[in-house]
XYZ file of C-alpha atoms in Angstrom:
665
model
C 117.169 119.236 88.754
C 118.850 117.671 91.800
C 115.942 115.241 92.253
C 116.608 113.682 88.708
C 120.320 113.488 89.273
C 119.879 111.564 92.416
C 117.233 109.267 91.168
C 118.672 108.446 87.875
C 122.383 108.836 88.217
C 123.066 105.077 87.250
C 120.510 104.755 84.514
C 121.943 104.749 80.901
C 120.284 105.424 77.548
C 121.599 104.509 74.015
C 122.378 108.037 72.800
C 122.348 106.700 69.192
C 118.728 105.975 69.732
C 118.073 109.632 71.009
C 120.313 112.590 70.736
C 118.563 115.766 71.380
C 121.848 117.693 71.246
C 122.116 117.203 67.458
C 119.959 119.554 65.432
C 119.411 117.147 62.582
C 117.720 114.864 65.120
C 115.489 117.754 66.132
C 114.362 118.167 62.593
C 113.673 114.526 62.381
C 111.715 114.552 65.697
C 109.788 117.526 64.117
C 111.173 120.219 66.729
C 112.551 122.349 63.913
C 110.140 122.857 61.091
C 110.615 125.276 58.184
C 107.486 126.780 56.511
C 106.746 127.999 52.980
C 107.255 131.642 54.121
C 110.926 130.931 54.634
C 110.996 131.076 58.538
C 111.501 128.216 60.998
C 108.715 127.958 63.487
C 109.023 126.304 66.968
C 107.308 126.881 70.148
C 110.195 128.900 71.405
C 110.559 131.070 68.324
C 106.712 131.673 68.025
C 106.753 133.184 71.597
C 108.559 136.059 69.959
C 105.333 136.792 67.818
C 103.031 139.241 69.767
C 99.897 137.287 68.932
C 101.136 134.006 69.919
C 102.577 135.301 73.097
C 99.354 137.052 74.084
C 97.287 133.887 73.413
C 99.486 131.694 75.420
C 99.755 134.211 78.117
C 95.817 134.477 78.319
C 95.446 130.699 78.508
C 98.273 130.291 81.067
C 97.319 133.115 83.328
C 93.580 132.348 83.281
C 94.057 128.825 84.351
C 96.671 129.727 86.923
C 94.456 132.230 88.428
C 91.521 129.787 89.255
C 91.587 128.084 92.629
C 92.167 124.341 92.248
C 90.290 122.719 95.206
C 90.615 119.167 96.385
C 87.080 118.014 97.477
C 85.614 114.927 99.420
C 82.527 113.502 98.052
C 79.498 113.283 100.432
C 76.228 111.429 100.251
C 74.706 114.653 99.279
C 77.141 117.241 97.752
C 80.840 117.671 98.551
C 83.067 119.649 100.895
C 86.668 120.781 100.763
C 89.313 118.180 101.902
C 92.156 120.443 103.250
C 93.784 117.412 105.122
C 94.164 115.523 101.871
C 97.918 115.766 100.891
C 96.945 116.921 97.317
C 95.076 119.875 98.685
C 98.190 121.913 99.788
C 100.150 120.731 96.747
C 97.696 121.777 94.133
C 96.230 124.918 95.794
C 99.111 126.432 97.638
C 102.734 125.179 97.142
C 103.500 122.399 94.703
C 107.260 122.506 95.416
C 109.577 124.618 97.715
C 110.569 126.881 94.684
C 107.185 127.786 93.047
C 103.882 129.071 94.134
C 100.734 127.222 92.879
C 100.048 129.936 90.385
C 103.573 129.837 88.894
C 103.459 126.125 88.666
C 99.988 126.036 86.818
C 100.976 128.900 84.633
C 104.100 127.137 83.567
C 102.254 123.883 82.732
C 99.480 125.680 80.927
C 101.887 127.513 78.760
C 103.587 124.105 77.808
C 100.311 122.763 76.936
C 99.428 125.682 74.669
C 102.793 125.685 72.924
C 103.782 121.871 72.887
C 100.424 120.204 73.519
C 102.034 118.386 76.325
C 103.114 119.207 79.807
C 105.422 116.940 81.936
C 105.827 117.056 85.738
C 108.159 114.967 87.865
C 106.233 113.590 90.779
C 107.868 113.048 94.362
C 106.137 110.897 96.714
C 106.327 110.400 100.455
C 106.606 107.144 102.363
C 102.862 106.458 102.237
C 102.785 106.747 98.320
C 101.069 110.258 98.498
C 102.187 113.129 96.258
C 104.563 115.404 98.230
C 106.075 117.629 95.463
C 105.492 118.522 91.817
C 108.354 119.758 89.442
C 107.768 120.894 86.107
C 109.912 119.475 83.319
C 110.947 121.230 80.020
C 109.119 119.833 77.162
C 111.844 120.433 74.736
C 114.066 118.151 76.707
C 111.575 115.353 76.839
C 111.232 112.361 74.545
C 108.613 109.716 75.298
C 109.332 106.064 74.754
C 106.091 104.215 74.863
C 107.323 100.875 76.251
C 110.202 99.101 77.908
C 111.048 95.569 77.859
C 108.511 95.026 80.670
C 105.752 96.754 78.675
C 105.785 99.645 80.765
C 106.012 103.412 79.622
C 109.232 105.206 80.310
C 110.038 108.971 79.646
C 113.699 109.845 78.674
C 114.661 113.281 79.821
C 117.720 115.277 78.831
C 119.354 116.750 81.952
C 121.116 120.287 81.736
C 124.471 118.785 81.332
C 123.467 116.737 78.272
C 123.149 113.320 80.013
C 120.014 111.345 79.737
C 117.698 110.083 82.724
C 114.923 107.394 82.479
C 111.711 108.208 84.373
C 109.171 105.346 84.925
C 105.621 106.419 84.125
C 104.563 106.540 87.746
C 107.054 109.373 88.377
C 105.801 111.561 85.475
C 102.552 113.391 85.349
C 101.926 113.697 81.642
C 99.389 116.298 80.813
C 98.060 116.056 77.149
C 96.172 118.215 74.830
C 94.314 117.132 71.708
C 96.461 114.248 70.317
C 96.376 110.568 69.567
C 95.749 109.482 73.179
C 99.395 109.179 74.033
C 100.934 112.382 73.005
C 99.370 115.675 72.346
C 99.716 117.523 69.017
C 101.562 120.830 69.290
C 99.359 123.704 68.037
C 102.351 125.548 67.057
C 103.734 122.761 65.005
C 100.301 121.926 63.496
C 99.690 125.425 62.473
C 103.272 126.520 61.576
C 102.498 127.618 58.183
C 99.976 130.249 59.523
C 102.166 131.320 62.279
C 105.069 131.426 59.840
C 103.205 133.794 57.485
C 102.568 135.881 60.413
C 106.230 136.079 61.745
C 107.312 136.516 57.959
C 105.049 139.513 57.711
C 106.290 140.894 60.800
C 109.963 140.587 59.789
C 109.253 142.029 56.364
C 107.686 145.122 58.235
C 110.641 145.527 60.400
C 112.996 145.123 57.417
C 110.959 147.592 55.366
C 111.011 150.386 57.866
C 114.629 149.655 58.815
C 115.675 150.163 55.172
C 114.031 153.476 54.899
C 110.495 152.642 54.124
C 111.293 152.098 50.507
C 111.362 148.669 48.499
C 114.693 148.226 46.890
C 115.701 149.740 43.504
C 118.639 149.811 41.124
C 121.270 152.805 40.294
C 122.221 152.579 36.570
C 125.237 154.292 35.160
C 125.758 154.871 31.393
C 129.234 153.600 31.451
C 131.364 150.953 33.180
C 132.402 151.052 36.769
C 135.445 149.367 38.071
C 135.173 147.472 41.415
C 136.607 150.366 43.533
C 134.006 152.788 41.825
C 131.250 150.408 42.293
C 131.949 149.854 45.956
C 132.324 153.693 46.647
C 128.856 154.373 44.898
C 127.076 151.709 46.805
C 128.471 152.572 50.027
C 127.860 156.370 49.797
C 124.228 155.629 48.651
C 123.285 153.312 51.541
C 124.919 155.530 53.961
C 122.841 158.471 52.911
C 119.514 156.779 52.101
C 119.196 153.651 54.278
C 117.480 153.624 57.655
C 114.635 155.562 59.319
C 116.566 158.636 59.971
C 117.363 159.033 56.183
C 113.936 158.174 54.929
C 112.600 160.793 52.242
C 116.003 162.424 51.756
C 116.653 164.089 48.468
C 119.073 162.127 46.275
C 121.513 163.953 44.241
C 122.901 161.866 41.333
C 125.912 162.687 39.341
C 127.567 161.686 36.034
C 124.433 160.400 34.506
C 123.504 157.944 37.406
C 119.745 157.151 37.581
C 117.659 155.461 40.144
C 114.774 152.993 39.234
C 112.594 151.454 41.946
C 111.478 147.967 41.696
C 109.286 145.585 43.645
C 105.827 145.837 44.969
C 104.858 148.691 47.484
C 103.482 147.465 50.618
C 99.968 148.893 50.173
C 99.627 146.859 46.876
C 100.904 143.794 48.690
C 98.232 144.477 51.329
C 100.831 144.281 54.082
C 98.582 145.739 56.874
C 95.733 143.536 55.980
C 97.843 140.580 56.041
C 98.996 141.199 59.454
C 95.682 141.945 60.664
C 94.232 138.786 59.276
C 97.081 136.724 60.785
C 96.249 137.999 64.167
C 92.786 136.657 63.821
C 94.203 133.434 62.419
C 96.360 132.909 65.573
C 93.520 133.931 67.811
C 91.432 131.081 65.974
C 94.101 128.447 66.624
C 94.006 129.052 70.373
C 90.282 129.741 70.326
C 90.903 133.150 71.951
C 88.178 135.908 71.437
C 89.847 138.651 69.229
C 88.755 141.330 71.745
C 91.080 139.882 74.225
C 94.060 140.559 71.873
C 92.981 144.113 71.698
C 91.190 143.599 68.344
C 87.961 145.378 68.917
C 86.891 145.785 65.254
C 83.866 143.495 65.644
C 83.333 144.087 69.413
C 80.491 145.982 70.970
C 79.751 146.603 74.507
C 76.674 144.199 74.275
C 78.601 141.198 72.949
C 81.905 141.392 74.858
C 80.437 140.070 77.999
C 78.860 136.992 76.066
C 82.290 136.572 74.283
C 84.011 136.342 77.694
C 81.552 133.875 78.863
C 82.048 131.868 75.565
C 85.794 131.927 76.228
C 85.304 130.336 79.629
C 82.836 127.767 78.392
C 84.382 126.782 75.021
C 88.052 127.689 75.627
C 88.825 127.349 79.215
C 86.434 124.696 80.372
C 87.894 121.848 78.168
C 91.430 122.536 79.328
C 89.987 122.416 83.028
C 88.340 119.133 82.384
C 91.709 117.725 80.948
C 93.441 118.945 84.254
C 90.899 117.522 86.546
C 90.645 113.967 85.011
C 94.385 113.890 84.688
C 94.871 114.597 88.289
C 92.590 111.874 89.398
C 94.227 109.446 87.010
C 97.860 110.275 87.764
C 98.130 112.035 91.230
C 95.506 110.086 93.119
C 95.687 106.553 94.494
C 93.169 104.318 92.938
C 91.329 103.674 96.242
C 90.869 107.390 96.618
C 89.249 108.173 93.353
C 85.717 107.281 94.415
C 85.988 109.433 97.583
C 88.206 112.452 96.381
C 88.546 114.757 93.441
C 89.993 117.913 92.381
C 88.133 120.762 90.673
C 88.714 124.327 89.523
C 86.397 127.146 90.611
C 85.260 129.103 87.662
C 82.238 131.008 89.217
C 84.300 134.297 89.307
C 84.820 134.120 85.491
C 81.278 133.525 84.707
C 80.013 136.437 86.903
C 77.784 138.604 84.709
C 76.956 142.418 85.270
C 75.382 143.293 88.592
C 71.811 143.482 87.124
C 72.071 139.994 85.853
C 73.504 138.494 89.037
C 71.103 140.164 91.369
C 68.170 138.961 89.210
C 69.629 135.585 89.210
C 70.174 135.668 93.096
C 66.508 136.777 93.426
C 65.066 133.898 91.413
C 67.301 131.222 93.384
C 66.397 132.654 96.646
C 62.700 132.732 96.005
C 62.557 129.408 94.474
C 64.443 127.908 97.478
C 67.731 126.730 96.002
C 69.838 129.691 97.466
C 70.061 130.959 100.760
C 71.101 134.509 101.874
C 74.518 133.002 103.044
C 74.879 131.200 99.732
C 74.373 134.573 97.828
C 76.756 136.286 100.352
C 79.517 133.590 99.489
C 79.047 134.164 95.809
C 79.532 137.929 96.366
C 82.686 137.241 98.462
C 80.959 138.388 101.850
C 80.913 136.732 105.204
C 77.864 134.801 106.405
C 75.167 136.546 108.414
C 76.004 136.658 112.098
C 72.782 134.583 112.998
C 71.562 131.309 111.529
C 68.865 133.147 109.525
C 71.223 133.363 106.619
C 71.139 129.506 106.100
C 67.456 129.256 105.835
C 66.031 128.202 102.369
C 62.628 129.608 101.508
C 59.910 127.597 99.848
C 57.285 129.283 97.516
C 53.899 128.928 99.091
C 52.023 128.013 95.993
C 54.290 125.164 95.007
C 53.804 121.472 96.107
C 55.685 118.296 95.420
C 54.432 116.413 92.449
C 53.719 113.371 94.538
C 51.149 115.403 96.387
C 48.957 115.933 93.397
C 46.926 112.906 94.046
C 45.871 114.657 97.387
C 45.171 117.909 95.425
C 41.188 117.717 95.879
C 41.525 117.210 99.515
C 44.023 120.081 99.835
C 41.920 122.392 97.891
C 39.020 121.606 100.187
C 41.260 122.226 103.260
C 42.170 125.748 101.910
C 38.677 126.400 101.117
C 37.819 125.821 104.805
C 40.637 128.007 105.858
C 39.465 130.783 103.737
C 35.897 130.259 105.128
C 36.888 130.412 108.779
C 37.063 133.763 110.581
C 40.282 135.605 109.896
C 42.226 137.669 112.482
C 43.044 140.560 110.333
C 45.694 141.861 112.822
C 47.512 138.709 112.994
C 47.515 137.999 109.348
C 48.885 141.787 108.852
C 51.779 141.148 111.386
C 52.531 137.630 109.746
C 52.812 139.328 106.413
C 54.835 142.274 107.705
C 57.223 139.861 109.257
C 57.711 137.786 105.845
C 58.546 141.014 104.164
C 60.699 142.327 106.902
C 62.712 139.020 106.243
C 63.241 140.427 102.793
C 64.836 143.452 104.097
C 67.452 141.367 105.981
C 68.169 139.179 102.979
C 68.669 141.991 100.545
C 70.532 144.341 102.973
C 73.981 142.970 101.827
C 73.142 143.886 98.093
C 71.911 147.412 99.196
C 75.047 147.747 101.278
C 77.182 146.795 98.322
C 75.574 149.406 96.000
C 75.356 152.244 98.747
C 79.037 151.593 99.474
C 80.074 152.152 95.929
C 78.341 155.509 95.256
C 79.190 156.755 98.741
C 82.965 155.882 98.285
C 82.793 157.661 94.944
C 81.179 160.747 96.494
C 83.634 160.878 99.220
C 86.683 160.535 97.244
C 85.389 163.312 94.604
C 84.364 165.694 97.263
C 87.632 165.375 99.258
C 89.652 165.871 95.968
C 87.573 169.158 95.162
C 87.692 170.405 98.757
C 91.583 170.278 98.603
C 91.684 171.843 95.230
C 89.337 174.850 95.848
C 89.232 175.235 99.687
C 93.172 174.693 99.799
C 93.286 178.024 98.039
C 90.304 179.609 99.978
C 88.056 179.622 96.836
C 84.930 178.795 98.707
C 82.604 180.109 95.915
C 84.235 177.747 93.386
C 83.721 174.816 95.733
C 80.108 175.547 96.220
C 79.408 175.850 92.491
C 81.415 172.541 92.104
C 79.195 170.805 94.587
C 76.118 171.773 92.641
C 77.491 170.586 89.437
C 78.921 167.212 90.903
C 75.687 166.329 92.724
C 73.506 167.007 89.607
C 75.675 164.453 87.748
C 76.093 162.008 90.866
C 72.225 161.560 90.755
C 72.482 159.737 87.512
C 75.325 157.526 88.900
C 73.336 156.651 91.953
C 70.290 155.706 89.879
C 72.350 153.317 87.604
C 73.942 151.771 90.557
C 70.808 151.373 92.452
C 68.487 150.351 89.547
C 69.585 146.539 89.263
C 69.197 145.894 92.850
C 65.680 147.427 93.008
C 64.520 145.602 90.020
C 65.469 142.138 91.776
C 64.042 143.492 95.041
C 60.738 144.527 93.258
C 60.224 141.032 91.943
C 60.856 139.446 95.463
C 58.329 142.025 97.119
C 55.873 141.392 94.419
C 56.060 137.600 95.026
C 55.568 138.128 98.759
C 52.509 140.220 98.070
C 51.184 137.642 95.737
C 51.480 135.048 98.381
C 50.006 137.239 101.175
C 46.917 137.985 99.147
C 46.778 134.436 97.656
C 46.568 135.666 94.005
C 47.153 133.317 91.191
C 48.996 135.751 89.044
C 52.207 137.575 89.586
C 51.986 141.169 88.796
C 54.991 143.112 87.685
C 55.558 146.775 89.009
C 56.249 147.922 85.437
C 57.973 151.181 85.025
C 57.559 152.334 88.659
C 60.956 150.768 89.484
C 62.846 152.903 87.061
C 60.864 156.060 88.234
C 61.595 155.223 91.828
C 65.336 154.609 91.221
C 65.541 157.959 89.346
C 63.798 159.689 92.222
C 66.025 158.056 94.785
C 69.121 159.456 92.899
C 67.706 162.815 93.136
C 66.534 162.585 96.693
C 69.816 161.298 97.944
C 72.010 163.859 96.044
C 69.796 166.863 97.096
C 69.924 165.646 100.757
C 73.810 165.198 100.707
C 74.475 168.502 98.908
C 72.366 170.392 101.350
C 74.179 168.807 104.250
C 77.302 170.072 102.952
C 76.011 173.516 102.326
C 74.669 173.664 105.823
C 77.985 172.616 107.219
C 79.868 175.230 105.219
C 77.479 177.869 106.441
C 77.853 176.849 110.087
C 81.712 176.591 110.285
C 82.043 179.739 108.338
C 79.960 181.599 110.769
C 81.889 180.100 113.775
C 85.308 181.015 111.966
C 86.460 177.291 111.760
C 88.433 175.653 109.098
C 86.057 174.752 106.280
C 88.470 172.256 104.655
C 88.996 170.281 107.818
C 85.287 170.267 108.681
C 84.517 168.936 105.068
C 87.260 166.383 105.314
C 85.898 165.177 108.900
C 82.371 165.052 107.511
C 83.580 162.767 104.629
C 85.235 160.553 106.983
C 82.148 160.044 108.929
C 80.006 159.477 105.781
C 82.686 156.902 104.414
C 82.320 154.911 107.659
C 78.621 155.054 108.575
C 76.828 156.255 105.519
C 76.630 153.125 103.414
C 75.055 150.993 106.180
C 72.764 153.719 107.206
C 71.578 154.455 103.692
C 71.138 150.633 102.866
C 69.064 150.046 105.805
C 66.920 153.025 105.245
C 66.304 152.162 101.497
C 65.665 148.560 101.832
C 62.921 149.342 104.373
C 61.552 152.248 102.295
C 61.774 150.441 99.042
C 59.887 147.299 100.387
C 56.976 149.446 101.350
C 56.768 151.550 98.430
C 57.081 148.545 96.075
C 54.464 146.670 98.146
C 51.954 149.604 97.857
C 52.336 149.409 94.035
C 51.585 145.666 94.227
C 48.597 146.327 96.467
C 47.134 148.785 94.162
C 47.639 146.491 91.291
C 45.728 143.926 92.951
C 42.749 146.129 93.667
C 43.535 146.709 97.562
C 41.831 150.089 98.466
C 43.092 150.417 102.012
C 46.431 150.072 103.826
C 47.412 149.419 107.359
C 50.492 150.697 109.465
C 51.879 147.592 111.193
C 54.575 147.569 113.727
C 56.984 144.743 114.623
C 59.384 143.827 117.446
C 59.746 146.437 120.326
C 58.639 149.527 118.393
C 59.399 153.125 119.523
C 56.694 155.299 120.914
C 56.269 157.094 117.813
C 55.734 153.869 115.807
C 53.586 152.456 118.510
C 51.299 155.612 118.143
C 50.868 154.637 114.470
C 50.347 151.086 114.791
C 47.113 149.669 113.292
C 46.249 153.126 111.654
C 44.178 152.378 108.465
C 43.877 154.856 105.592
C 42.905 154.582 101.841
C 45.689 153.287 99.650
C 46.535 156.738 98.126
C 45.985 158.723 101.515
C 49.284 159.558 103.526
C 49.236 158.246 107.052
C 50.478 161.687 108.022
C 50.401 164.861 105.819
C 53.494 167.128 105.505
C 53.889 169.503 108.381
C 52.142 167.429 110.907
C 53.856 165.629 113.800
C 53.624 162.566 115.723
C 52.875 163.096 119.413
C 54.109 160.336 121.758
C 53.615 160.248 125.580
C 57.110 161.372 127.196
C 58.768 162.214 123.845
C 59.244 165.392 121.984
C 56.969 165.714 119.081
C 58.242 163.987 115.773
C 57.797 166.631 112.906
C 56.857 165.168 109.414
C 58.420 167.032 106.582
C 56.804 165.127 103.682
C 53.606 163.345 103.088
C 54.245 159.916 104.774
C 52.390 157.366 102.562
C 54.391 154.425 104.072
C 57.043 153.636 106.706
C 59.666 154.251 107.773
C 59.006 157.054 110.051
C 62.567 157.495 111.170
C 65.919 155.884 110.925
C 65.811 152.425 112.396
C 62.051 151.992 111.883
C 60.984 148.405 111.186
C 57.294 149.192 110.588
C 55.663 147.837 107.408
C 52.753 148.704 105.397
C 50.122 145.817 104.869
C 46.862 145.485 103.111
C 43.721 146.322 105.414
């Protein structure tokens, strides 16, 4: 504390008024408090209890892990203010000895234990905060007012001397309290914590003494002091401690043993300890499952309990921090323009299905752009400016325009009555749906990346295990078992994205057909996702089998060939698969929506600079359930080799990289 020594070397305090080196004064100040359970409970001693330590650690680490950002208010919204002096102090480095995480962790730990946290503030020549140094709460005593009516803080230096700090040099963070000082949760709840500590000590003593409650040895005669000491010593040596538990006792000369006390099961020892853990969790408002108490936790409610932890436990602390920073660390003229705020979005992230559905709603209703979604998923913005575009639903108008609704209806009626260029409408519809492919591509890439990385890692591991000992048969059998199981994994990973995607495609088709009601695809999405999982894994397994057959025939190293193939897949397969499935899924989901709306015919529509094969198909119209090309046929294009069709092609894409879309005809 060199800073304090330099600043307050000449200040004196009447030590008769405050002497924190005297234990009796500590008791008067409330720093040493005995409990009815017979143990003294202080913030320091309570940290020796597992439940208290866990609660304090959870609060401290959670708050410390959240980014603390200094913002500048704008006329509409806000932006980060990295040039403000507080930005670096709060976000990166509060002082030369501590990281921002360590600093916030320390202060939050003090708040959780003492209800107060004190920080010495160092300023530069312009009056801006330069450094923040945490102060020990157990060495701090607040004096409310000095002779001039200003608040001062008295701090005990490590050598025992006292230093006086004016209120402008102390950042005082307070928890629940009387408005000037926070209440210590440990002190207020010392009886509950003391009971828990006492139960813990009892258990340790119980097992340390051999897991038996004390008893008495009786002798029919009288024992002199030497005989008494010898009998007691030999008994404790033979039967005290865990290593001597349950040993047979041999008693001589009429000595008998009679147990006394209450057995731990009758005293409900374990139940008491379990209840006290829940009681301590209640004090700090920590969900029991975060203390490894899963008795009432289920997979369905843990996520909601975690969100409640953020909303009802962490958020009030964050508000205290944010408002205290504004009041104590910012100049008065700055408060209207700048503010500090914690980012809690990461703690509130739901499961992948919930997130993607929420993104879909926000994107379709115009308050999220593709780049907004990518930022929330920790992705970089799209390389072009398309990512910043906000969509507006076609069937929504401002409330102020309702007065002109009759005129707008008449205009729409005139538009519908006018001749329609079907080809132009088809291409416009295809372009809008192709935009969805671009917007949802990052989500598909995230999912395909996860199941491809899993696939690559598992196949590599199995290849080394079986092919490393030249057991090719075992490896091929493993591939069959693995891909049968992997199909379910792919299905479960892909389904949430497809559900959100289906909603977006359905809304696009609704707008295209100008339908008043939105039709849901129903169970088709689940069926499509399961089919995709099977289709993908069958294709992958067959590719590996074909590879093995080829390299075996050529006499090459099978293990090296498989590992090289895995490296190639790891690098390129996620993007390839994401692009292909975003395109295929868009068209498949659109066909379901068309059929639900009663459309009977479909059109193959090309966009951009289509390849010769797609150009050949452009404008082709067939019945809604008829394939554009049957299995076994091929596409003939001038100057190109025929493109064989291996399945009934009911919709695009015709090949990798195909941007064609199916539209209503």
